[in-house]
Amino acid sequence: MSPRIWAVAGFGVAQGVLVYVLTDVSIWAAATAAVLSSFAITIAGAAVFTSNRQLRVGHLEPHDASIEEFFYVLKWNVAGQLVDANERYLERIGYTLEELRKLPRHQIDDENASLSEMWPLVRAGKSWSGEFCDQAKDGSLVWMSAIVVPVRDAEGVLQSLTTVGVDVSDKRRAQQALKEANSRLQAFVKHAPAAVAMFDSDMRYVAYTDRWLADYSLGTADLTGRCHYDVFPEIPEHWKRKHQRILAGAMERCEEEKFIRADGHENIIRWEVRPWYLPDQSIGGMMMMTEEVSERNKIRDELWRLANLDVLTSLPNRLSFNELLFNEIQFAQLTSASFAVALLDIDRLKEVNDTLGHDVGDQMLKQLAARMKDALGGIGKIARLGGDEFAVLIRGQDKEIAAAFDVIHEALEKPLAIGGTRRICTISVGVTKFPQDATTAGELLKSADLALYRAKSDGRDRVVHFVPDMRRALRRRVELQQEARHGLESGQFILHFQPIIAADPKRPVSFEALLRWKHPVEGLLTPGLFEEVLDDPRLASSVGSYVIEMAIRQAATWMAQGKEFGRIAVNVLSADFTIGCLATRLQATLARYHVPASKLCIEVTERVFLGGGVTNIADAMHRINALGVEVALDDFGTGYASLTHLKAFPIDRLKIDRSFVQDMHENHESLSIVKAIVQLGQSLGLRVTAEGVEKYEQFVLLQSMGCGSFQGYYFSPPRGAEDLVNFDAGDLSERRPAARAVG
């Protein structure tokens, strides 16, 4: 660079320093503007003293040629038309001078003064500085930081305008990128999904997120510059001391802390506070991040309750009890302690659900659970495993275990007020001990379940302790079920038939089909000896379908033989209603053997009605009745709400349970019940059959009541079909009283 250029540049820099001192602009901007101004004056002066030829900036004198290397130089006439431009500018813009002259006046963008102010200013003979933006031929923007200097002749007449500038496109792009980055940062700070605030060393707000305003109910308040302690005057002194520790360089956090605001509102917050640093690594203030966790804690607590507590009773659930049992085993193994596990069932809860509704049953469960929990107190832990089944864990020996169940029974002695009535509830309990009976959670629960099964089998309302024989009985039951499946496939199940004698001699004898199992080892077994087999619903349903098939087939055989008979009665269980529609299966089987529906009677006990599918059973029974198949209610008088069932289901016949018939001569209550059932049947138009007639006196007494039909060993024990081909009830007319019999 020539000495002249250095001199001009030095003068410009000095001028720029002076501008920087007197103003608030950056030193770079001030120096650049001053240098450009100096060069523009120099070029303009050269133009004034160059006469009688057109000035081409590109053809300057040799000592000015170095300007080409650093600056863009343009010349405009007084009308604002481009006259000349140096080669550096033409190379950057991509146009030739001739192309530029044909284009409209280039856009001039000035961020400090409007374009309308620039032209009057330079035409008045004054310089103007700012930034130009031209568009290159390739479409890119070319930014110049430039000065526009008017050029006058010797008489002071404005001749042209000279522009000298430097390319600041890179700076512009950097500024734009910085602006965008700053906008993104501001958006992040403002909308970050966390309550964050930034304070200076005097605890004045520097920045904060919208979440901070929302969490602390500050609305749209502008906190910038305000002291944190003015915004929250309730901040306790120990927090202020903590802030001072942070401003001294500490960092603190807390997972959960309660904060009571001045308005009484309580916040449970998780917080973290740390200092922030200036470029010189001194502490500029502190950053505070808080999270309002009250709602989160509520959700957490609710999820814990759902996972660990029974929704209805608020007792620990099966998951919690299993965990409790596991921990108790660990403790007992370390301390050689002993404890008992008991499973409890509420007796006949299903009957309450089905007769009074599940809402009433739920009320019963809640009251019983509360009573048992209060009764146990510190003696033991109780949980609800589901349905009507509860589990209890009791520490101690036999004495403590017995005392625990004594207090439970005492708590249940007082009637419950449910469904508008007062009811006394009983429980069946199965108990097992650690370590005598088992040493693992699974085995303890299995043992308690076996004891509970025995308690219910023995009549309910009792406590049964586990003994090893129960495990052997379980294995035997499983084996028996396997043998029954094989027996069903190999034809080991047969039917015996017991006559049902009508009081009216004009009516033919009917028969009840009774299942027998010709066991290859045990011999002929009655249902009482293998009823546990029917605990398996699938096996019970298969056996039920087989019995119906055999009974209808036997009816077809007797019809083909010309034997006179009334109906064949078949006992059905709940399982018979679970696979498809029983009415449809009956209709199909009757049609296959060409047996009319009037030859079949279906006997059900109230236990059939006390299940979860009562609605489906009712529909099936109405369809069975519509076929013409008789429906009899067996063991009448022993159930929970027989009168309700008479109203809800299509019952044709009542069968008086044998327990009332057998002791009605000795037991006045049984006699009254039998009379009441016979009279009930007469008033409702239902046929009545008395079961268990074994003596002449019983038969005569039943006749005198007007009972319509009789069944029992007095007439015949159950026999094979081949033994009943020639069965004759005989002439009962001589033994019948004059009263009209209903049957």
XYZ file of C-alpha atoms in Angstrom:
743
model
C 0.000 0.000 0.000
C 1.361 3.458 -0.921
C 2.418 5.990 1.724
C -0.473 8.120 0.600
C -2.940 5.336 1.346
C -1.383 4.713 4.749
C -1.582 8.401 5.523
C -5.234 8.589 4.566
C -5.993 5.415 6.517
C -4.092 6.667 9.566
C -5.990 9.917 9.511
C -9.240 7.978 9.247
C -8.434 5.704 12.172
C -7.546 8.683 14.331
C -10.806 10.309 13.363
C -12.630 7.048 14.214
C -11.070 6.877 17.686
C -12.310 10.359 18.315
C -15.812 9.324 17.205
C -15.668 6.257 19.511
C -14.674 8.450 22.470
C -17.435 10.984 21.824
C -20.184 8.459 20.993
C -21.417 5.057 22.072
C -20.765 3.163 18.800
C -18.265 0.317 18.559
C -14.632 1.158 17.869
C -14.762 -1.012 14.725
C -17.718 0.862 13.277
C -16.278 4.256 14.114
C -12.881 3.489 12.604
C -14.342 1.969 9.444
C -16.620 4.940 8.884
C -13.757 7.373 9.396
C -11.426 5.540 7.010
C -14.118 5.341 4.348
C -14.781 9.042 4.795
C -11.129 9.875 4.356
C -10.810 7.745 1.225
C -13.987 9.163 -0.220
C -12.736 12.733 0.281
C -9.420 11.771 -1.318
C -11.108 10.196 -4.333
C -13.556 13.083 -4.615
C -10.670 15.550 -4.514
C -8.889 13.676 -7.255
C -12.028 13.854 -9.316
C -12.299 17.665 -8.916
C -8.745 18.266 -10.146
C -9.089 15.908 -13.093
C -10.354 18.012 -16.014
C -11.428 17.554 -19.624
C -11.866 13.744 -19.340
C -14.328 11.257 -17.912
C -13.265 9.806 -14.595
C -12.984 6.011 -14.489
C -12.290 4.866 -10.994
C -10.781 1.798 -12.526
C -8.224 4.088 -14.268
C -6.930 5.981 -11.280
C -3.368 7.059 -11.027
C -0.909 4.267 -10.071
C -0.488 5.533 -6.504
C -4.299 5.158 -6.012
C -4.583 1.741 -7.678
C -4.337 -0.097 -4.347
C -7.833 1.165 -3.541
C -9.054 -1.506 -5.977
C -7.799 -4.203 -3.681
C -9.800 -3.122 -0.636
C -12.820 -0.966 -1.531
C -15.871 -0.773 -3.734
C -16.020 2.605 -5.520
C -19.063 3.862 -7.428
C -19.878 7.174 -9.127
C -23.406 8.551 -9.548
C -24.624 11.608 -11.449
C -26.825 14.192 -9.799
C -29.924 12.344 -11.097
C -28.916 9.261 -9.139
C -27.840 7.234 -12.186
C -24.771 5.036 -11.972
C -21.925 6.468 -14.038
C -18.939 4.369 -13.098
C -17.795 1.541 -10.761
C -14.444 -0.012 -10.042
C -13.449 -3.534 -11.111
C -13.602 -4.966 -7.572
C -17.255 -3.995 -7.304
C -18.088 -5.256 -10.806
C -16.460 -8.634 -10.091
C -18.441 -8.971 -6.837
C -21.766 -7.887 -8.303
C -21.393 -10.008 -11.442
C -22.661 -7.357 -13.892
C -20.775 -5.337 -16.487
C -20.866 -1.561 -16.199
C -23.123 -1.374 -19.256
C -25.569 -3.854 -17.674
C -25.610 -1.913 -14.449
C -26.392 1.359 -16.201
C -29.476 -0.212 -17.783
C -30.840 -1.465 -14.434
C -33.068 0.629 -12.170
C -31.307 2.522 -9.395
C -30.006 -0.049 -6.920
C -31.691 -0.479 -3.586
C -29.997 1.374 -0.783
C -30.884 0.133 2.692
C -29.933 2.218 5.679
C -30.699 1.109 9.198
C -29.922 4.545 10.748
C -31.616 6.980 8.402
C -34.332 6.586 5.821
C -33.555 6.522 2.084
C -35.627 9.672 1.610
C -33.249 11.554 3.926
C -30.098 10.434 2.071
C -30.737 12.062 -1.335
C -31.629 15.537 -0.072
C -28.624 15.383 2.222
C -25.997 14.592 -0.445
C -27.561 16.921 -3.020
C -27.176 19.659 -0.458
C -23.451 18.976 -0.493
C -23.220 16.911 2.679
C -21.801 13.427 3.121
C -23.972 10.447 4.130
C -22.857 7.167 5.626
C -24.724 3.902 6.046
C -25.078 0.425 4.597
C -26.090 -0.384 1.024
C -27.637 -3.631 -0.102
C -27.306 -4.592 -3.754
C -28.411 -7.804 -5.366
C -25.745 -9.614 -7.363
C -26.471 -11.159 -10.740
C -26.621 -14.634 -9.082
C -29.339 -13.418 -6.703
C -27.181 -13.123 -3.601
C -27.234 -9.967 -1.479
C -24.143 -7.753 -1.323
C -23.948 -5.558 1.755
C -21.571 -2.540 1.835
C -20.689 -0.264 4.681
C -20.140 2.948 2.700
C -20.042 6.732 2.615
C -21.546 8.901 -0.112
C -19.609 12.145 -0.778
C -20.812 14.957 -3.079
C -18.262 16.170 -5.683
C -18.394 19.867 -6.727
C -16.524 21.869 -9.398
C -14.461 24.937 -8.703
C -17.582 27.094 -8.679
C -19.204 24.823 -6.079
C -21.714 23.275 -8.455
C -22.618 19.637 -7.633
C -21.144 17.442 -10.346
C -21.531 13.874 -9.045
C -21.711 11.593 -6.032
C -18.928 9.223 -5.089
C -19.537 6.121 -2.986
C -16.716 4.270 -1.263
C -17.542 1.105 0.672
C -16.301 -2.170 2.025
C -18.074 -5.567 1.778
C -19.768 -6.395 5.079
C -21.919 -9.300 3.801
C -20.147 -11.812 6.031
C -20.624 -9.553 9.028
C -24.294 -9.136 8.121
C -24.784 -12.892 7.859
C -23.042 -13.391 11.187
C -25.230 -10.719 12.763
C -28.354 -12.357 11.317
C -27.247 -15.789 12.552
C -26.542 -14.290 15.976
C -29.952 -12.626 15.983
C -31.679 -15.893 15.071
C -29.698 -17.806 17.677
C -30.615 -15.173 20.250
C -34.293 -15.451 19.251
C -34.188 -19.205 19.646
C -32.496 -18.853 23.009
C -35.083 -16.330 24.137
C -37.885 -18.653 22.960
C -36.304 -21.564 24.806
C -35.923 -19.552 27.996
C -39.456 -18.237 27.741
C -41.216 -21.477 26.835
C -38.997 -24.108 28.480
C -41.201 -26.732 30.225
C -39.653 -26.007 33.604
C -39.831 -23.247 36.165
C -36.440 -21.553 35.779
C -35.368 -18.082 36.903
C -32.058 -16.247 36.622
C -31.023 -13.655 39.218
C -28.143 -11.226 39.501
C -25.981 -10.961 42.616
C -28.583 -8.710 44.290
C -31.333 -11.301 43.668
C -32.959 -9.184 40.960
C -34.635 -11.072 38.125
C -32.588 -11.261 34.927
C -34.686 -13.842 33.025
C -37.403 -16.400 33.730
C -39.623 -18.886 31.942
C -43.366 -18.771 31.459
C -43.578 -21.905 33.569
C -42.119 -19.926 36.485
C -44.978 -17.441 36.221
C -47.554 -20.245 35.910
C -46.279 -22.393 38.791
C -46.311 -19.473 41.190
C -49.553 -17.881 39.932
C -47.802 -14.662 38.858
C -49.932 -14.164 35.748
C -48.158 -12.040 33.125
C -46.208 -9.918 35.566
C -42.901 -8.449 34.351
C -40.333 -9.537 36.913
C -37.214 -8.230 35.172
C -35.237 -6.050 37.548
C -37.480 -6.791 40.537
C -36.017 -8.283 43.687
C -36.985 -11.874 44.349
C -37.727 -11.063 47.993
C -40.176 -8.344 46.959
C -42.036 -10.790 44.713
C -42.125 -13.428 47.476
C -41.992 -11.639 50.844
C -42.829 -14.933 52.580
C -39.455 -16.491 51.715
C -38.041 -17.803 55.028
C -34.702 -16.738 56.403
C -33.121 -20.155 55.945
C -33.750 -19.877 52.186
C -32.144 -16.432 52.121
C -29.089 -17.872 53.850
C -29.081 -20.638 51.251
C -29.099 -18.026 48.472
C -26.061 -16.367 49.982
C -24.252 -19.705 49.977
C -25.090 -20.126 46.284
C -23.818 -16.628 45.471
C -20.607 -17.636 47.244
C -20.179 -20.593 44.885
C -22.186 -23.468 46.400
C -24.727 -25.629 44.590
C -27.732 -27.132 46.416
C -30.748 -29.247 45.553
C -33.704 -30.876 47.289
C -36.069 -33.544 45.949
C -39.076 -32.365 47.938
C -39.774 -29.405 50.209
C -42.962 -27.755 51.410
C -43.332 -24.025 50.756
C -46.241 -22.087 52.317
C -46.975 -18.900 50.377
C -48.269 -15.650 51.843
C -51.761 -16.378 50.472
C -51.812 -19.683 52.375
C -51.332 -21.815 49.261
C -49.031 -24.770 49.775
C -46.468 -25.772 47.178
C -44.517 -29.008 47.296
C -41.462 -28.308 45.175
C -38.321 -30.027 43.973
C -35.547 -27.477 43.494
C -31.970 -27.010 42.368
C -29.971 -23.776 42.743
C -26.519 -23.005 41.352
C -24.442 -19.903 40.508
C -23.851 -18.586 36.980
C -20.544 -17.032 35.924
C -19.394 -14.001 33.965
C -16.677 -14.300 31.262
C -14.023 -13.444 33.848
C -15.310 -16.410 35.916
C -16.693 -14.204 38.640
C -20.175 -15.067 39.905
C -22.816 -12.974 38.184
C -25.785 -14.347 40.106
C -27.717 -17.561 40.543
C -29.970 -19.865 38.529
C -32.967 -21.451 40.244
C -34.905 -24.382 38.833
C -38.034 -25.547 40.668
C -40.683 -28.149 39.885
C -44.130 -28.063 41.489
C -44.612 -31.717 42.437
C -47.874 -31.582 44.409
C -49.928 -33.016 41.546
C -47.173 -35.441 40.629
C -47.117 -36.687 44.207
C -50.886 -37.110 44.182
C -50.642 -39.182 41.014
C -47.730 -41.157 42.469
C -49.656 -41.851 45.655
C -52.752 -42.828 43.693
C -50.732 -45.224 41.518
C -49.230 -46.734 44.667
C -52.709 -47.215 46.144
C -53.972 -48.816 42.953
C -50.981 -51.150 42.881
C -50.926 -52.064 46.568
C -54.381 -51.536 48.079
C -57.738 -53.096 47.395
C -59.994 -50.478 45.823
C -63.148 -51.520 47.683
C -61.872 -52.090 51.234
C -58.566 -50.132 51.217
C -56.897 -53.209 52.696
C -53.593 -54.443 51.246
C -54.209 -56.435 48.064
C -52.763 -59.741 46.880
C -49.546 -58.112 45.653
C -48.940 -56.389 48.982
C -49.735 -59.521 50.959
C -47.310 -61.600 48.892
C -44.601 -59.025 49.591
C -45.513 -58.994 53.292
C -45.391 -62.784 53.402
C -42.008 -62.886 51.673
C -40.540 -60.373 54.149
C -42.046 -62.253 57.092
C -40.416 -65.493 55.929
C -37.041 -63.725 55.677
C -37.472 -62.298 59.195
C -38.597 -65.626 60.666
C -35.654 -67.467 59.146
C -33.240 -65.002 60.729
C -34.923 -64.958 64.143
C -36.349 -68.508 64.342
C -39.797 -66.964 64.808
C -43.038 -68.662 63.819
C -46.236 -67.334 62.338
C -49.479 -68.485 60.761
C -51.104 -67.720 57.424
C -54.870 -67.994 57.147
C -57.237 -67.709 54.197
C -60.774 -66.533 55.009
C -63.925 -66.807 52.916
C -67.148 -64.942 53.651
C -69.824 -67.624 53.769
C -72.598 -67.351 51.153
C -71.609 -63.925 49.869
C -72.647 -64.982 46.369
C -76.166 -65.538 47.620
C -76.248 -61.946 48.878
C -74.901 -60.644 45.567
C -77.413 -62.599 43.513
C -80.459 -61.920 45.655
C -79.831 -58.396 46.937
C -77.379 -57.091 44.342
C -73.636 -56.520 44.153
C -73.929 -53.070 45.753
C -75.252 -54.690 48.923
C -72.555 -57.360 48.702
C -69.904 -54.638 48.410
C -71.304 -52.897 51.486
C -71.059 -56.182 53.365
C -67.435 -56.658 52.305
C -66.477 -53.130 53.358
C -68.073 -53.492 56.775
C -66.595 -56.934 57.355
C -63.145 -55.788 56.258
C -63.257 -52.802 58.619
C -64.396 -54.988 61.531
C -61.722 -57.616 60.983
C -58.988 -55.010 60.574
C -60.016 -53.237 63.800
C -60.313 -56.545 65.639
C -56.849 -57.711 64.663
C -55.215 -54.394 65.531
C -51.609 -55.215 66.327
C -52.259 -58.967 66.484
C -51.984 -59.588 62.767
C -52.143 -58.176 59.236
C -55.150 -58.670 56.962
C -55.440 -58.310 53.170
C -58.150 -58.830 50.588
C -57.034 -61.191 47.843
C -60.151 -60.736 45.724
C -63.857 -61.536 45.742
C -64.828 -62.800 49.193
C -61.346 -64.143 50.021
C -59.124 -62.523 52.652
C -55.685 -63.441 53.966
C -54.348 -62.960 57.498
C -50.796 -63.161 58.810
C -50.415 -63.720 62.568
C -47.139 -63.886 64.457
C -46.830 -66.282 67.354
C -47.704 -69.798 68.455
C -51.015 -71.663 68.731
C -52.190 -69.521 71.636
C -51.771 -66.253 69.754
C -53.327 -67.719 66.593
C -56.386 -68.959 68.467
C -56.770 -65.598 70.209
C -56.687 -63.790 66.871
C -59.573 -65.834 65.467
C -61.500 -65.455 68.682
C -61.448 -61.672 68.320
C -62.411 -61.945 64.640
C -65.408 -64.147 65.448
C -66.378 -61.829 68.276
C -66.271 -58.874 65.888
C -68.563 -60.695 63.443
C -71.152 -61.735 66.008
C -72.856 -58.346 65.863
C -75.301 -58.205 62.911
C -74.466 -56.061 59.894
C -76.928 -53.408 58.711
C -77.040 -53.911 54.919
C -79.723 -53.737 52.280
C -82.252 -52.458 54.771
C -81.868 -55.585 56.901
C -79.658 -56.870 59.702
C -77.553 -59.895 58.866
C -75.140 -62.084 60.776
C -72.179 -63.165 58.672
C -69.890 -66.109 59.210
C -66.496 -67.015 57.800
C -64.680 -70.183 56.843
C -60.990 -70.220 57.696
C -58.052 -72.358 56.618
C -54.854 -72.007 58.672
C -51.286 -73.116 58.051
C -48.118 -72.509 60.075
C -44.516 -71.581 59.358
C -42.249 -73.523 59.515
C -44.197 -76.635 60.585
C -46.379 -76.925 57.451
C -44.325 -75.126 54.789
C -41.369 -72.760 54.415
C -42.130 -70.928 51.158
C -44.846 -68.395 50.367
C -46.336 -70.536 47.631
C -46.535 -73.680 49.756
C -47.959 -71.782 52.730
C -50.775 -70.357 50.603
C -51.463 -73.747 49.035
C -51.673 -75.361 52.470
C -54.003 -72.643 53.761
C -56.164 -73.054 50.664
C -56.460 -76.800 51.259
C -57.519 -76.151 54.861
C -60.056 -73.564 53.659
C -61.450 -76.056 51.152
C -61.933 -78.547 53.976
C -63.633 -75.885 56.157
C -66.158 -75.149 53.414
C -66.680 -78.827 52.644
C -67.370 -79.542 56.307
C -70.214 -77.016 56.399
C -68.568 -73.571 56.626
C -68.447 -71.261 59.678
C -65.382 -72.983 61.119
C -61.603 -72.781 61.428
C -59.651 -75.727 60.030
C -55.903 -76.168 60.449
C -53.859 -77.759 57.737
C -52.776 -81.379 58.150
C -50.645 -83.391 55.716
C -53.631 -85.617 54.859
C -55.148 -82.656 53.043
C -52.280 -82.617 50.615
C -52.752 -86.313 49.997
C -56.479 -85.680 49.520
C -55.650 -83.019 46.942
C -53.442 -85.419 45.048
C -56.212 -87.994 45.239
C -58.729 -85.471 43.895
C -56.470 -84.652 40.970
C -55.943 -88.344 40.272
C -59.678 -88.963 40.513
C -60.362 -86.227 37.973
C -57.883 -87.812 35.579
C -59.504 -91.203 36.122
C -62.945 -89.649 35.563
C -61.889 -88.235 32.200
C -60.681 -91.665 31.201
C -63.856 -93.258 32.600
C -66.010 -90.878 30.580
C -64.209 -91.879 27.394
C -64.379 -95.619 28.175
C -68.060 -95.776 29.240
C -67.523 -96.331 32.970
C -70.323 -93.891 33.867
C -73.808 -95.372 33.874
C -77.298 -94.381 34.994
C -79.484 -95.933 37.644
C -83.135 -94.948 37.885
C -85.336 -94.457 40.959
C -89.121 -94.519 40.494
C -91.242 -91.490 41.294
C -94.724 -92.710 42.265
C -97.719 -90.484 41.531
C -100.506 -90.298 44.119
C -102.963 -90.467 41.235
C -102.976 -94.124 40.090
C -103.960 -93.037 36.598
C -100.612 -91.397 36.105
C -97.637 -93.530 35.024
C -94.492 -93.875 37.076
C -91.691 -91.378 36.381
C -87.999 -91.974 37.061
C -85.067 -89.915 38.285
C -81.802 -90.671 36.498
C -78.971 -91.020 39.019
C -75.315 -91.141 37.957
C -73.084 -94.053 38.964
C -69.423 -94.709 38.238
C -68.302 -98.279 37.668
C -64.772 -97.650 38.861
C -62.407 -100.461 37.852
C -60.818 -100.528 41.320
C -63.267 -98.911 43.747
C -66.368 -100.574 42.371
C -69.747 -98.858 41.924
C -69.505 -95.274 43.205
C -72.375 -92.907 43.949
C -71.906 -89.132 43.283
C -71.219 -88.484 46.971
C -67.973 -90.442 46.595
C -66.720 -88.547 43.558
C -68.409 -85.130 43.819
C -64.964 -83.492 44.026
C -64.493 -84.496 40.405
C -67.252 -82.055 39.504
C -65.307 -79.126 40.969
C -63.646 -78.927 37.553
C -66.232 -76.998 35.464
C -65.125 -78.480 32.138
C -65.213 -82.036 33.403
C -68.550 -81.371 35.136
C -70.003 -80.018 31.894
C -68.795 -83.067 29.969
C -70.324 -85.395 32.556
C -73.582 -83.402 32.479
C -73.862 -83.624 28.692
C -73.167 -87.369 28.887
C -75.910 -87.878 31.514
C -78.484 -85.990 29.426
C -77.549 -88.017 26.358
C -77.882 -91.340 28.233
C -81.195 -90.364 29.876
C -82.825 -89.354 26.585
C -81.452 -92.453 24.898
C -82.976 -94.598 27.665
C -86.320 -92.845 27.188
C -86.157 -93.701 23.493
C -85.378 -97.344 24.359
C -88.343 -97.639 26.742
C -90.617 -96.032 24.201
C -89.463 -98.527 21.598
C -90.133 -101.351 24.092
C -93.656 -100.019 24.704
C -93.005 -99.290 28.374
C -95.369 -96.788 29.950
C -93.631 -94.047 31.997
C -94.162 -90.406 32.790
C -90.896 -88.456 32.626
C -87.215 -89.097 33.187
C -85.773 -86.469 35.531
C -82.141 -85.410 35.064
C -80.123 -83.333 37.524
C -78.192 -80.458 35.937
C -75.426 -78.327 37.463
C -74.220 -74.776 36.862
C -71.566 -76.167 34.524
C -74.290 -77.498 32.190
C -75.285 -73.905 31.446
C -71.762 -72.697 30.657
C -71.142 -74.360 27.286
C -73.510 -73.119 24.600
C -77.238 -72.961 25.263
C -78.599 -75.875 27.288
C -82.063 -75.493 25.716
C -80.612 -75.810 22.224
C -78.643 -78.914 23.177
C -81.709 -80.503 24.797
C -83.852 -79.784 21.763
C -81.255 -81.233 19.399
C -80.771 -84.399 21.501
C -84.534 -84.967 21.887
C -84.966 -84.589 18.135
C -82.100 -86.971 17.383
C -83.687 -89.748 19.474
C -87.278 -88.814 18.531
C -88.264 -88.310 22.172
C -90.951 -85.700 22.939
C -90.058 -82.928 25.413
C -92.937 -84.087 27.634
C -90.850 -87.128 28.550
C -88.038 -85.073 30.122
C -87.709 -83.201 33.423
C -84.734 -81.011 34.369
C -83.979 -80.821 38.107
C -81.988 -77.871 39.392
C -80.924 -76.823 42.871
C -80.727 -73.250 44.072
C -76.956 -73.426 43.760
C -77.444 -73.205 39.985
C -79.022 -69.759 40.424
C -76.262 -68.408 42.631
C -73.609 -67.747 40.006
C -72.320 -64.887 37.911
C -74.389 -65.864 34.855
C -77.854 -65.771 36.441
C -79.279 -63.777 33.508
C -78.114 -66.374 30.981
C -79.424 -69.213 33.162
C -82.841 -67.542 33.446
C -83.028 -67.154 29.667
C -82.012 -70.801 29.137
C -84.605 -72.031 31.648
C -87.394 -70.064 29.988
C -86.416 -71.586 26.654
C -86.341 -75.071 28.228
C -89.800 -74.484 29.673
C -91.040 -73.269 26.295
C -89.942 -76.592 24.747
C -92.311 -78.436 27.082
C -89.572 -79.833 29.317
C -90.595 -79.810 32.964
C -88.394 -77.833 35.390
C -88.208 -79.037 39.000
C -86.592 -77.217 41.933
C -84.696 -79.882 43.862
C -83.908 -79.889 47.616
C -86.545 -77.233 48.179
C -86.507 -75.588 51.599
C -82.754 -75.831 52.196
C -81.715 -72.868 50.081
C -81.247 -69.195 50.797
C -84.210 -67.551 49.060
C -86.385 -70.211 47.435
C -89.468 -67.990 47.237
C -87.490 -65.436 45.216
C -86.497 -68.139 42.755
C -90.096 -69.321 42.398
C -90.961 -65.829 41.237
C -87.956 -65.319 38.952
C -87.738 -68.707 37.192
C -90.224 -70.952 35.343
C -90.527 -73.688 38.007
C -93.112 -76.494 37.429
C -92.377 -78.787 40.371
C -91.076 -78.572 43.939
C -89.128 -81.478 45.424
C -89.167 -81.534 49.232
C -85.700 -82.271 50.553
C -85.310 -85.682 52.204
C -83.968 -84.115 55.417
C -87.436 -82.740 56.237
C -89.274 -85.931 55.284
C -87.106 -88.296 57.279
C -87.698 -86.712 60.723
C -91.095 -85.066 60.316
C -92.653 -87.563 62.749
C -90.206 -86.619 65.495
C -89.488 -82.981 64.594
C -92.403 -80.574 64.686
C -90.477 -77.922 62.709
C -89.764 -80.355 59.870
C -93.420 -81.373 59.809
C -94.493 -77.735 59.603
C -92.048 -77.088 56.760
C -93.322 -80.091 54.768
C -96.943 -78.989 55.239
C -96.056 -75.428 54.218
C -94.319 -76.610 51.029
C -97.260 -78.794 50.023
C -99.688 -75.912 50.638
C -97.403 -73.505 48.763
C -97.368 -75.842 45.757
C -101.156 -76.107 45.824
C -101.614 -72.312 46.014
C -99.144 -71.652 43.182
C -100.335 -74.507 40.988
C -97.035 -76.350 41.247
C -96.616 -80.112 41.430
C -94.957 -81.413 44.605
C -92.742 -84.469 45.078
C -91.481 -85.699 48.467
C -88.003 -87.277 48.427
C -86.574 -89.758 50.917
C -89.781 -91.683 51.665
C -88.531 -94.789 53.437
C -91.390 -95.761 55.775
C -95.065 -96.512 55.449
C -95.894 -93.883 58.095
C -94.138 -91.189 56.083
C -96.031 -92.170 52.958
C -99.399 -92.082 54.747
C -98.691 -88.703 56.355
C -97.650 -87.189 53.037
C -100.779 -88.599 51.413
C -102.899 -86.958 54.083
C -101.274 -83.572 53.285
C -102.153 -83.907 49.609
C -98.604 -84.431 48.311
C -98.745 -85.318 44.618
C -95.907 -87.829 44.228
C -93.341 -89.728 46.250
C -89.817 -91.029 45.832
C -87.719 -93.166 48.121
C -86.582 -96.600 49.199
C -90.057 -97.405 50.467
C -90.976 -97.906 46.812
C -87.650 -98.849 45.243
C -83.942 -98.101 45.462
C -82.200 -96.806 42.337
C -81.699 -99.677 39.837
C -80.323 -100.297 36.414
C -82.712 -99.739 33.502
C -82.909 -103.446 32.736
C -84.222 -104.147 36.258
C -87.078 -101.666 35.857
C -88.599 -102.905 32.608
C -91.399 -104.703 34.507
C -91.543 -102.355 37.517
C -95.090 -101.948 38.889
C -95.865 -99.573 41.758
C -98.873 -101.674 42.721
C -102.309 -100.475 43.697
C -101.956 -97.558 46.141
C -105.653 -96.684 46.108
C -106.433 -98.568 49.290
C -103.828 -96.497 51.137
C -104.875 -93.118 49.779
C -107.140 -90.836 51.853
C -110.204 -89.251 50.358
C -108.557 -85.836 50.056
C -107.701 -84.709 46.528
C -104.024 -85.031 45.741
C -102.197 -82.362 43.742
C -99.531 -83.854 41.445
